[in-house]
Coordinates of C-alpha atoms in Angstrom, one line a residue:
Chain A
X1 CA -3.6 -31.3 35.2
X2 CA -1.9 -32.6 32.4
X3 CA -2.7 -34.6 28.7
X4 CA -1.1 -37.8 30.7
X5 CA -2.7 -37.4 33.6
X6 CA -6.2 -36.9 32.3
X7 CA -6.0 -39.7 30.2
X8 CA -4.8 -41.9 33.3
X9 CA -8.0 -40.3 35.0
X10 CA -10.1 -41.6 32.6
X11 CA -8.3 -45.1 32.1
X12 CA -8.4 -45.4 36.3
X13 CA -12.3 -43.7 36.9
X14 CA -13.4 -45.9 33.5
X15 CA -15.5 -42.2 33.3
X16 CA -15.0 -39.5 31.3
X17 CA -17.9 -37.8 32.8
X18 CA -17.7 -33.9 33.7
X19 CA -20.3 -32.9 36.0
X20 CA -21.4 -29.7 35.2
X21 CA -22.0 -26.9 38.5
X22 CA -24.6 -24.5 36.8
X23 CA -25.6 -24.2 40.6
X24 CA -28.7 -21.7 40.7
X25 CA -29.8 -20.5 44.5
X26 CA -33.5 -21.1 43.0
X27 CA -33.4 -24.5 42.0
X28 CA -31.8 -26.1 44.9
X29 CA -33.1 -27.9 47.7
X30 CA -35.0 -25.6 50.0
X31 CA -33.2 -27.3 53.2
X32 CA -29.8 -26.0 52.1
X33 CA -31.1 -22.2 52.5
X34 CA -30.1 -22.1 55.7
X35 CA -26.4 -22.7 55.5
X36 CA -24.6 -19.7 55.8
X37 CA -23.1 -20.7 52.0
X38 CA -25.8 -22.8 50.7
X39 CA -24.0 -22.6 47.3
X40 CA -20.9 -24.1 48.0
X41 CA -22.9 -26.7 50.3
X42 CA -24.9 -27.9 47.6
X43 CA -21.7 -28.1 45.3
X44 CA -19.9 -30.0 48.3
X45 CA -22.6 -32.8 48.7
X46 CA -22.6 -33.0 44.5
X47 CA -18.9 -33.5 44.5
X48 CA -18.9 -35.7 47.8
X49 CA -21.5 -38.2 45.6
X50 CA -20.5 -37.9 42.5
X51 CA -16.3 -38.0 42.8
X52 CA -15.9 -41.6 42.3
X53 CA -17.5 -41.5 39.1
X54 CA -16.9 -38.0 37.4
X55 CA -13.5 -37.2 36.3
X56 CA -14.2 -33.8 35.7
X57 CA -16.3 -30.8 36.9
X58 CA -17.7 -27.5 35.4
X59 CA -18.8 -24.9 37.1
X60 CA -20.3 -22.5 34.9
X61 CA -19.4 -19.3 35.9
X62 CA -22.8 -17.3 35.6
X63 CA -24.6 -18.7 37.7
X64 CA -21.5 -17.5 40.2
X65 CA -21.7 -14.2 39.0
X66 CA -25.2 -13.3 38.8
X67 CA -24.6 -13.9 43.0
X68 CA -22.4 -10.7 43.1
X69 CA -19.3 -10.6 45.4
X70 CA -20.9 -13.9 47.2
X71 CA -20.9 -15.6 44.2
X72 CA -17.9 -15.4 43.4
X73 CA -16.9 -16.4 47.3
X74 CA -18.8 -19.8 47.1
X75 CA -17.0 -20.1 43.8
X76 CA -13.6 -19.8 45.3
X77 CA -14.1 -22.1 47.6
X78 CA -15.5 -24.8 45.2
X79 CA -12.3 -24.8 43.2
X80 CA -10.3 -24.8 46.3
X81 CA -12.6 -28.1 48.2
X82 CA -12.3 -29.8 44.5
X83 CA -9.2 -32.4 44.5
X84 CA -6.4 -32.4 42.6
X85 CA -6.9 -35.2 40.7
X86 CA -10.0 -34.2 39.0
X87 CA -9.8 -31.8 36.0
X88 CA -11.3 -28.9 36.3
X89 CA -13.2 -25.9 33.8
X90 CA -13.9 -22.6 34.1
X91 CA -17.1 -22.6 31.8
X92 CA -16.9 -18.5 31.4
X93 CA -16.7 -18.6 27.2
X94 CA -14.0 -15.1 28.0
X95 CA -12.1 -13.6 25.0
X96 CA -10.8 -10.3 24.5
X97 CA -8.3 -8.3 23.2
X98 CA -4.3 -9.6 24.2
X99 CA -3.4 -7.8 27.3
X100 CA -7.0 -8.1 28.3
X101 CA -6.9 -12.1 27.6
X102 CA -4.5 -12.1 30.3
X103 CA -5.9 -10.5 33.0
X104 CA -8.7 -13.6 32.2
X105 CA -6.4 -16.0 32.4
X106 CA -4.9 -14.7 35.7
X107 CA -8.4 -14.7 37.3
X108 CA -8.8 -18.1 36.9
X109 CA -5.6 -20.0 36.4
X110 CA -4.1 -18.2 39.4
X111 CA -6.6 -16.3 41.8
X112 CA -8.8 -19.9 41.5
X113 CA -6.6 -22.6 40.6
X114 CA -9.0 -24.1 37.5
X115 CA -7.2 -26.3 35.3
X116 CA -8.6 -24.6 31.8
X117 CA -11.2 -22.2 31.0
X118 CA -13.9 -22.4 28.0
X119 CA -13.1 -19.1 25.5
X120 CA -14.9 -17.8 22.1
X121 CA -13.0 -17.9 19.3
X122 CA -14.3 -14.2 17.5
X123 CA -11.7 -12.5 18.3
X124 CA -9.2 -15.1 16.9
X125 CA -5.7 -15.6 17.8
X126 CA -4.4 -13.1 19.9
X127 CA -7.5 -13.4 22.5
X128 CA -6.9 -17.5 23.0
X129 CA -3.2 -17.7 23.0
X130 CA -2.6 -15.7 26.6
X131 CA -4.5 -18.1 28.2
X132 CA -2.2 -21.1 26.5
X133 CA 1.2 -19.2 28.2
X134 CA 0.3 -21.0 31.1
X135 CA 2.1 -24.3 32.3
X136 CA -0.5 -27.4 32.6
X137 CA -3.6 -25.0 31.5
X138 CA -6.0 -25.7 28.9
X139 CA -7.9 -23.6 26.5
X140 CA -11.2 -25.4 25.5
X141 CA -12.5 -23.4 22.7
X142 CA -16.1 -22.9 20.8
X143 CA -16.5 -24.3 18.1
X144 CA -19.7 -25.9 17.4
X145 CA -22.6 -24.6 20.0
X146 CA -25.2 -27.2 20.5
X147 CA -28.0 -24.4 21.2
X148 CA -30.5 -22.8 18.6
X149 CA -28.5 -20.0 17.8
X150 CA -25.4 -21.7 17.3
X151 CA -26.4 -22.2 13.9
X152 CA -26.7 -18.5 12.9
X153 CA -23.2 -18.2 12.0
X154 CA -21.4 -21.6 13.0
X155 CA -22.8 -23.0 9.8
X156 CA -22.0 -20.1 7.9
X157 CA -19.9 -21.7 4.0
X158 CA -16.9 -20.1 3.6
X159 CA -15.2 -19.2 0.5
X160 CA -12.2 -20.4 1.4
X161 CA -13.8 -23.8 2.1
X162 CA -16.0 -25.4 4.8
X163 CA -18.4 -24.1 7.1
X164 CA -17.1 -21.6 10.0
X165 CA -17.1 -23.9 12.9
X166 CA -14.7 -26.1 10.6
X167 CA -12.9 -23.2 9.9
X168 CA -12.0 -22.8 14.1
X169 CA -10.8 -26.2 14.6
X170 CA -8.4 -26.2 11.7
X171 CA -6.8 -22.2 11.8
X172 CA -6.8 -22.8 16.1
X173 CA -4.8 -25.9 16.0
X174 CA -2.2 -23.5 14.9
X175 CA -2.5 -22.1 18.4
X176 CA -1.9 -24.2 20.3
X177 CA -1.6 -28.5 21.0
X178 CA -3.6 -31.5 21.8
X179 CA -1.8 -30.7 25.4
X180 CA -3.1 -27.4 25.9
X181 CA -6.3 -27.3 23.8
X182 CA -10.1 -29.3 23.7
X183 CA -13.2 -27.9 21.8
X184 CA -16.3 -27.3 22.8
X185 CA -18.3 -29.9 20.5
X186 CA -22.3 -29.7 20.7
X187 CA -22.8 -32.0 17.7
X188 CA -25.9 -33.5 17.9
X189 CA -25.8 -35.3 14.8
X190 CA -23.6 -38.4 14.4
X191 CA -21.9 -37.8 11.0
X192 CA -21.0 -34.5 12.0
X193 CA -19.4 -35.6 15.0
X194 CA -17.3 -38.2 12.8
X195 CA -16.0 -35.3 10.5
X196 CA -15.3 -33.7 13.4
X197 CA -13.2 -36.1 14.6
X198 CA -11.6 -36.1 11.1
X199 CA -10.6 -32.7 11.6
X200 CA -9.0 -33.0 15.1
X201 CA -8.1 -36.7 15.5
X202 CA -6.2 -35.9 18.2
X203 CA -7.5 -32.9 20.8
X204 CA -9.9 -33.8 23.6
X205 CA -13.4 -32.7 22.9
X206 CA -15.8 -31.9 25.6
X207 CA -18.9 -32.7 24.8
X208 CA -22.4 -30.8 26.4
X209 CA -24.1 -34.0 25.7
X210 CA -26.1 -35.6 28.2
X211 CA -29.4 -34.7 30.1
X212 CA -31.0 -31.9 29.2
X213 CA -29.2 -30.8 26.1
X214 CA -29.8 -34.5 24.1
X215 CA -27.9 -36.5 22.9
X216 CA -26.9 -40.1 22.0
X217 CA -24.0 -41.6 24.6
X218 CA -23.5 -44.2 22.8
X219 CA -22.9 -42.5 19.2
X220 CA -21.0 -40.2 20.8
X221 CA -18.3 -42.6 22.0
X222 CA -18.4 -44.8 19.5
X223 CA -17.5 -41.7 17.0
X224 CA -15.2 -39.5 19.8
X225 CA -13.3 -41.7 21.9
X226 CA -9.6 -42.1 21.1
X227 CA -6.8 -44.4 22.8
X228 CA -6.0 -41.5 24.7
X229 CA -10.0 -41.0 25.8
X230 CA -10.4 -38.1 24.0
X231 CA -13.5 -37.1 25.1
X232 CA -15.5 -35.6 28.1
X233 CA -18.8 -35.9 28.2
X234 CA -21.1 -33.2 30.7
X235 CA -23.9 -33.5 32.2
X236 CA -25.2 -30.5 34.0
X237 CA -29.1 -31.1 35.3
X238 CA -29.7 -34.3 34.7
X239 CA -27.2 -34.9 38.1
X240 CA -27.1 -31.9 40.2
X241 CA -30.8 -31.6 40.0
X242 CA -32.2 -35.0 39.6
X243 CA -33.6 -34.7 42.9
X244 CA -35.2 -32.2 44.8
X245 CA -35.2 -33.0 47.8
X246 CA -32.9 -34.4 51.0
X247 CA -31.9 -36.4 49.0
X248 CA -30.3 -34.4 45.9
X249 CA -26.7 -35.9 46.7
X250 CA -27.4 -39.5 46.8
X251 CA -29.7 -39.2 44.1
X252 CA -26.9 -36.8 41.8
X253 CA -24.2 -40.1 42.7
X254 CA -26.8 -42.2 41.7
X255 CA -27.1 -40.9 38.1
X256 CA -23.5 -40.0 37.8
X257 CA -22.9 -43.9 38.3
X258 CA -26.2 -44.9 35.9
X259 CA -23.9 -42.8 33.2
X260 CA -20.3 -44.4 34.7
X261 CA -21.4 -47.6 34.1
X262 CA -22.4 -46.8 30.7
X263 CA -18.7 -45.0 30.0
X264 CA -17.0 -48.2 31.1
X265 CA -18.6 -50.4 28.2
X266 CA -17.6 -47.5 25.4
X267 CA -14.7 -47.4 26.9
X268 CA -13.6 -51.2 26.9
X269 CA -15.5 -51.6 23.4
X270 CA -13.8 -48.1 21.6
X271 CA -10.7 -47.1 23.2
Chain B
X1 CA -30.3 5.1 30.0
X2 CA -32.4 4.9 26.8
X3 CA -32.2 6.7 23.3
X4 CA -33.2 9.8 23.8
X5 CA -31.6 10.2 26.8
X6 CA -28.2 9.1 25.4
X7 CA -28.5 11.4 22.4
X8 CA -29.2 14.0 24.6
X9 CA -26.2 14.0 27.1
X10 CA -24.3 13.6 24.0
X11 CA -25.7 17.2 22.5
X12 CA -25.9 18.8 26.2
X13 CA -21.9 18.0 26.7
X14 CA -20.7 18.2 23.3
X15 CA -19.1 14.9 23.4
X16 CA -19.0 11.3 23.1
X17 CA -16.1 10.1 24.9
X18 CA -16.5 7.0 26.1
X19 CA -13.5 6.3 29.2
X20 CA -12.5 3.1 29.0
X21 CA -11.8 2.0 33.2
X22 CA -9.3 -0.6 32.7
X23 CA -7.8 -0.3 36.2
X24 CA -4.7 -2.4 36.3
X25 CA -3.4 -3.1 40.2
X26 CA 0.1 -2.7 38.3
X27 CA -0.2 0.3 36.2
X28 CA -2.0 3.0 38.6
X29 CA -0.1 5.8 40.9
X30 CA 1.9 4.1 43.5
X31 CA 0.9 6.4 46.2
X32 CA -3.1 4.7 46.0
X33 CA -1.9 1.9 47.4
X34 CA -1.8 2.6 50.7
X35 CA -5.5 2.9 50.1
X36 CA -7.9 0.6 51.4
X37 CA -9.5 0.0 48.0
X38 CA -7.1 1.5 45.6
X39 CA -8.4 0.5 42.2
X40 CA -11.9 2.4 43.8
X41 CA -10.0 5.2 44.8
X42 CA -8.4 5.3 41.3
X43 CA -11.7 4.9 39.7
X44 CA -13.0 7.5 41.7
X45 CA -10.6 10.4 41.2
X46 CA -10.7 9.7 37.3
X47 CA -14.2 10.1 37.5
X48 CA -14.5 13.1 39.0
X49 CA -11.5 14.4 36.4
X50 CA -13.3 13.5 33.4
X51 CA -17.1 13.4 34.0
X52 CA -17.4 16.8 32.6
X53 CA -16.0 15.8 29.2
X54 CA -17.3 12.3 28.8
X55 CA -21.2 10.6 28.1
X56 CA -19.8 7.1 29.2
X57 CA -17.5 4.8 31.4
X58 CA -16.5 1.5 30.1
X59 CA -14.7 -0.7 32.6
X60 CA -13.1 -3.7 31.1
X61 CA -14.4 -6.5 33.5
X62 CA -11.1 -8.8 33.4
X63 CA -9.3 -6.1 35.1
X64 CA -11.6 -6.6 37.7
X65 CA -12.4 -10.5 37.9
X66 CA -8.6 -10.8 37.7
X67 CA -8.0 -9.2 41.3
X68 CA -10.9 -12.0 42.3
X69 CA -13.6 -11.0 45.3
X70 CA -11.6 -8.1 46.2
X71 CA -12.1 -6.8 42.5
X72 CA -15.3 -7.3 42.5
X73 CA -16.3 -5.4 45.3
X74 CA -14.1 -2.5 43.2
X75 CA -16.4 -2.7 41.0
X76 CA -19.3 -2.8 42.3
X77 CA -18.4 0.3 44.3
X78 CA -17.6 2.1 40.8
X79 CA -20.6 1.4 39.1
X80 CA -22.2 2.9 42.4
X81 CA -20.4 6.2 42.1
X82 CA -20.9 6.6 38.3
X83 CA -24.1 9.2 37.9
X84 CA -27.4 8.0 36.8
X85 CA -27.0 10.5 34.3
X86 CA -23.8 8.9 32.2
X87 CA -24.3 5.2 30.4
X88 CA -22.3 2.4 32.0
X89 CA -20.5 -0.6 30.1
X90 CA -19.5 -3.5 31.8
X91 CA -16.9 -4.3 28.8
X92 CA -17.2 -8.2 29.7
X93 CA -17.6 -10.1 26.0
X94 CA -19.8 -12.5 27.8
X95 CA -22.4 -15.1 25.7
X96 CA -23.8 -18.5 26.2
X97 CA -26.9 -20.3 25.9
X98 CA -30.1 -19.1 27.2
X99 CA -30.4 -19.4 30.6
X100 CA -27.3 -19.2 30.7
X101 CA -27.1 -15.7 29.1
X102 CA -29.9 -14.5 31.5
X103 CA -27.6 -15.4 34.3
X104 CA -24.9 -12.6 33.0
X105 CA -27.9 -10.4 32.2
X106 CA -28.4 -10.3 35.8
X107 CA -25.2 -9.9 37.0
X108 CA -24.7 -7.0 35.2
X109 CA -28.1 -5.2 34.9
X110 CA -29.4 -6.0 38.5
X111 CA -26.4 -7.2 41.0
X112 CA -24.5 -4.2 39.1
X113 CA -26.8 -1.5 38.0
X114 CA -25.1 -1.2 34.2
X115 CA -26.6 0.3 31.4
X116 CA -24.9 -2.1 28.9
X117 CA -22.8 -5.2 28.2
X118 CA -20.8 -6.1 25.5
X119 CA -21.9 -9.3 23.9
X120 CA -19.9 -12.0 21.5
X121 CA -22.0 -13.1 18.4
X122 CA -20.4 -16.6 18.0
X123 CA -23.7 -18.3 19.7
X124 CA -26.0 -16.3 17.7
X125 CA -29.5 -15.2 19.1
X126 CA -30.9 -17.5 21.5
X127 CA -27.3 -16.3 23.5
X128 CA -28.1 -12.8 22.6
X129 CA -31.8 -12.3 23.1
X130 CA -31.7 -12.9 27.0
X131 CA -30.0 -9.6 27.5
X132 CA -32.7 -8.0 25.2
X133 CA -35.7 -8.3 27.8
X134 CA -34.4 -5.9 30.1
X135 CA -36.1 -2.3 30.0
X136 CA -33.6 0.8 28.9
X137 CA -30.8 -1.9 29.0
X138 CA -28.3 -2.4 25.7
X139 CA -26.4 -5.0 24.4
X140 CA -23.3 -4.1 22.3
X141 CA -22.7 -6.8 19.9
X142 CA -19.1 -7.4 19.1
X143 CA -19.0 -7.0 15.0
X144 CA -15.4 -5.5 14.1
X145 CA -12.4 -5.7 16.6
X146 CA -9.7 -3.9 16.0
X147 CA -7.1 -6.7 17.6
X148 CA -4.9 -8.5 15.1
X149 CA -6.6 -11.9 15.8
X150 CA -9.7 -10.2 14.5
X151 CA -9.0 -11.0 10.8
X152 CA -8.2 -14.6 11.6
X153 CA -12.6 -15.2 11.2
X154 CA -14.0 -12.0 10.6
X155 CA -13.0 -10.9 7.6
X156 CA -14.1 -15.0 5.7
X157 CA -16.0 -14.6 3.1
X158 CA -19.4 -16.2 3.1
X159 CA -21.3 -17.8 0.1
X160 CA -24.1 -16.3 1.7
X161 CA -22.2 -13.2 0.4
X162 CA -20.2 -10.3 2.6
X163 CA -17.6 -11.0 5.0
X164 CA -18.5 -13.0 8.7
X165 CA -18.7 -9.4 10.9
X166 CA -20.8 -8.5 7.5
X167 CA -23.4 -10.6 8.2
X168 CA -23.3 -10.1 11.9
X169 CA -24.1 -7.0 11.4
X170 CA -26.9 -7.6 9.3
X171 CA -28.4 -10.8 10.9
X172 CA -28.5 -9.4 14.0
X173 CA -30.3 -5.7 13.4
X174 CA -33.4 -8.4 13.6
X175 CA -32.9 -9.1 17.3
X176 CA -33.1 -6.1 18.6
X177 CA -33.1 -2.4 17.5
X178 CA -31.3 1.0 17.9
X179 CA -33.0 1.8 21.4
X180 CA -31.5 -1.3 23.0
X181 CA -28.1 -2.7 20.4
X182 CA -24.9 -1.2 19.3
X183 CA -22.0 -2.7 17.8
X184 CA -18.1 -2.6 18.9
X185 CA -17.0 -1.4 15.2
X186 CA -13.0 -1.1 15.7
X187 CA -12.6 -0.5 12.1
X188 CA -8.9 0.5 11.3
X189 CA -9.9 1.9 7.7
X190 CA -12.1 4.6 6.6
X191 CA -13.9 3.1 3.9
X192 CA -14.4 0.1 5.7
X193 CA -16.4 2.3 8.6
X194 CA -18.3 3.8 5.9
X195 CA -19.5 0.4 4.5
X196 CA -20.6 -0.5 8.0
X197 CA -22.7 3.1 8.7
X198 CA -24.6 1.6 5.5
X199 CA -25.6 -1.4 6.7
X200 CA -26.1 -0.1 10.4
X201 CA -27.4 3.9 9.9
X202 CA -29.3 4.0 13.2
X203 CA -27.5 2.1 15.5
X204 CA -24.8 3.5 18.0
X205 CA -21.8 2.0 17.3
X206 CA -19.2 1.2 20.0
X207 CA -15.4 2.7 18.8
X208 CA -12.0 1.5 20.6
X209 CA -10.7 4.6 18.2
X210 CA -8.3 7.2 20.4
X211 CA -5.6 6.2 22.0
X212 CA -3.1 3.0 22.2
X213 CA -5.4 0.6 19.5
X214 CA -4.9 3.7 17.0
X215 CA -7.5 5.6 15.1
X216 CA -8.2 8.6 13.4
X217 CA -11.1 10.9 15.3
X218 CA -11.9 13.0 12.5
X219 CA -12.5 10.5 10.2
X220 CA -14.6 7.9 12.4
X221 CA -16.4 11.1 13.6
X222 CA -17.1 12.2 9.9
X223 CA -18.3 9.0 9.1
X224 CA -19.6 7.6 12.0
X225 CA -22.3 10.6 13.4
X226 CA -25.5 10.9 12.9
X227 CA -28.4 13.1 13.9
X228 CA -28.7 11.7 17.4
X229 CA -24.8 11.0 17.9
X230 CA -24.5 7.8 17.2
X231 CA -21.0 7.2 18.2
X232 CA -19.2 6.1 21.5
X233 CA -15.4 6.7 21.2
X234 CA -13.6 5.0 23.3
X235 CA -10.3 6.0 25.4
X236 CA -8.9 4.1 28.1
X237 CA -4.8 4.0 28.4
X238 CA -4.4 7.2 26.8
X239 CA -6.4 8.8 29.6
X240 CA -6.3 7.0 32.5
X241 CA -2.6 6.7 32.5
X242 CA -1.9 10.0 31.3
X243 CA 0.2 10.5 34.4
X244 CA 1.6 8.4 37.0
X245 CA 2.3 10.8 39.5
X246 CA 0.3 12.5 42.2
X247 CA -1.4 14.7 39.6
X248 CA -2.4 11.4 37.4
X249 CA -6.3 12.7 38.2
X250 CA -5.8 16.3 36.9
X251 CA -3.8 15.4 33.5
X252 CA -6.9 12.4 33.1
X253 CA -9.2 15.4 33.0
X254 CA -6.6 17.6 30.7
X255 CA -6.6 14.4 28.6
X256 CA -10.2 14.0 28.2
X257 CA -11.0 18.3 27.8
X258 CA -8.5 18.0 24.4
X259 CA -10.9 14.9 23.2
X260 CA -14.0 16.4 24.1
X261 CA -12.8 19.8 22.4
X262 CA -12.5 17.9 19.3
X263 CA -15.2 16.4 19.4
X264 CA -17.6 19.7 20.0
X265 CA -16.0 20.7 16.7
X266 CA -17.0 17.5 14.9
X267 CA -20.5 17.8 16.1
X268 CA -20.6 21.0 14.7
X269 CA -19.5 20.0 11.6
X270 CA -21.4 16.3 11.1
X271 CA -23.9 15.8 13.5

């Protein structure tokens, strides 16, 4: 999916919610054990509630792998039962070495059709830009972590001027375009976000910002959104596990729409 | 595989080669593919080539993940043949929050029985920690990569004082210790590895030194060694694609004897 068509996504859904598929075989419903896949079940009655109001969705890929081979099967087949017209990440935070980049970028732009994949920015340059060779793909790249640790060496001053997170959005717009590249923004105070959005008026920013993480919606929109959109906002728990029970899909559509609803004023008071 | 027993097989074969299995679908003898699992079968024959002349096996995950399911079960296959009695790396730079990192940790250390994963630092300790709790299992934090995009962050200097891979060296010693971290150090320069031995004496440090990424062995092995080996070297092109042909297995083994050769000598002179 491309800039335009994300941004008509958005305009069309009124949403720029991502609903995050950190999918764990111990926390859903007990009644879904049975299916023969009761991963990609689950994910199947999230994205059947929730499609109408999400314009994007994230599975994050260790949950997937910490399944083994089977994993990685109910994976495959969530990217292959999600539509085309939503846009969707590979959360798997890969970076390596060039050639190695590649092979990354092969596993899930071409063996799973994802749409962009999330990548740390260590390594620098030559581990992001293999993944932004690829027509229609996106790059979403660290740069300010929202957990506890991020602030170990995201924060770090610099020399040369600014704190290190800082430092990543401004050398990596180098890299690549506002087409091809969104950050990873965990800001969870409001002027930071607004220098953020100083710094890179122009790039989509996906935002861990709902549920369980914190958060303000509001703040968040007011300071992110752009006339593009601009912005998309996940919410991982707070929808695929709001309940427990027979219920979990109605209830997971339910929440996505509580937030929906929300999106649509933001977006008709700050696009 | 803990410490001592690490330092040991390093004395008992008068080596630490490290070969790096980054099994390409592309790039191994034609005549494997008739195989039913030819990246296994590859694997497999380099194993039993080498495992005379090296303490550890390093596949590169991508390489893997990029051949999807299929790869997978390659892998999981190799990790299976590999000897309890050589230490494992599942080369996979993962890192993310938490739970999140616990997820990977059991991918790695329980779905696949490896001894270690490498880790990326950007996300600081809550991402790292998780990967900690497991008994006689290592992290090996990314410090120094020897790719060109490395300098683009790792070299900034910090008001804190040092350079960024400076201070992930030295913020990160408090996580965990020698028996369960090491650090990917691909320092290019001799002085620059000496600087690091200073601020990291005990640990192992993890070096992509012979080979295609360059490197001199004398040098890192003069000083990089310490009184329980302290060094992985790492070789992976240079090795496993030795040869082409039918005999690709036999020249691997050549390949690794001339390494492990020097290497006895280097013990004898710096251990």
């Amino acid at each position: 999916m491309n800039y335009q068509e994300l941004s008509q996504q958005i305009k069309s859904k009124s949403s720029y919610l991502c609903v995050g598929l950190d999918s764990d075989i111990n926390k859903i419903p007990q009644h879904l054990l049975k299916e023969e896949d009761p991963i990609f079940e689950f994910n199947k009655q999230i994205i059947d509630a929730t499609i109408d109001y999400a314009v994007a969705y994230k599975p994050n890929i260790a949950f997937y792998e910490s399944m083994g081979v089977k994993g990685w099967e109910s994976l495959q087949k969530t990217i292959e039962y999600l539509p085309d017209d939503v846009f969707t990440i590979a959360d798997a935070k890969r970076g390596d070495i060039g050639n190695t980049s590649k092979m990354y970028a092969k596993a899930f732009f071409e063996q799973m059709n994802f749409d962009s994949i999330t990548v740390a920015p260590y390594m620098g340059s030559d581990s992001v830009e293999p993944f932004l060779e690829f027509e229609d793909k996106w790059v979403i790249l660290l740069a300010l972590t929202s957990n506890a640790g991020g602030k170990d060496f995201q924060f770090e001053s610099l020399n040369s001027g600014g704190l290190l997170y800082q430092k990543v959005l401004e050398v990596s717009q180098k890299w690549g375009t506002k087409e091809n590249m969104m950050y990873v923004v965990g800001a969870t105070r409001s002027d930071e976000f607004k220098e953020i959005r100083k710094l890179v008026p122009n790039h989509f920013l996906l935002v861990p910002g709902v549920g369980a993480q914190g958060g303000n919606l509001k703040e968040l929109s007011q300071n992110g959104l752009n006339k593009d959109g601009g912005l998309l906002v996940n919410s991982s728990r707070g929808i695929i596990y709001a309940s427990n029970g027979q219920d979990f899909a109605k209830t997971a559509g339910i929440k996505a729409l509580e937030i929906q609803k929300d999106m649509a004023g933001y977006l008709d008071q700050y696009l």
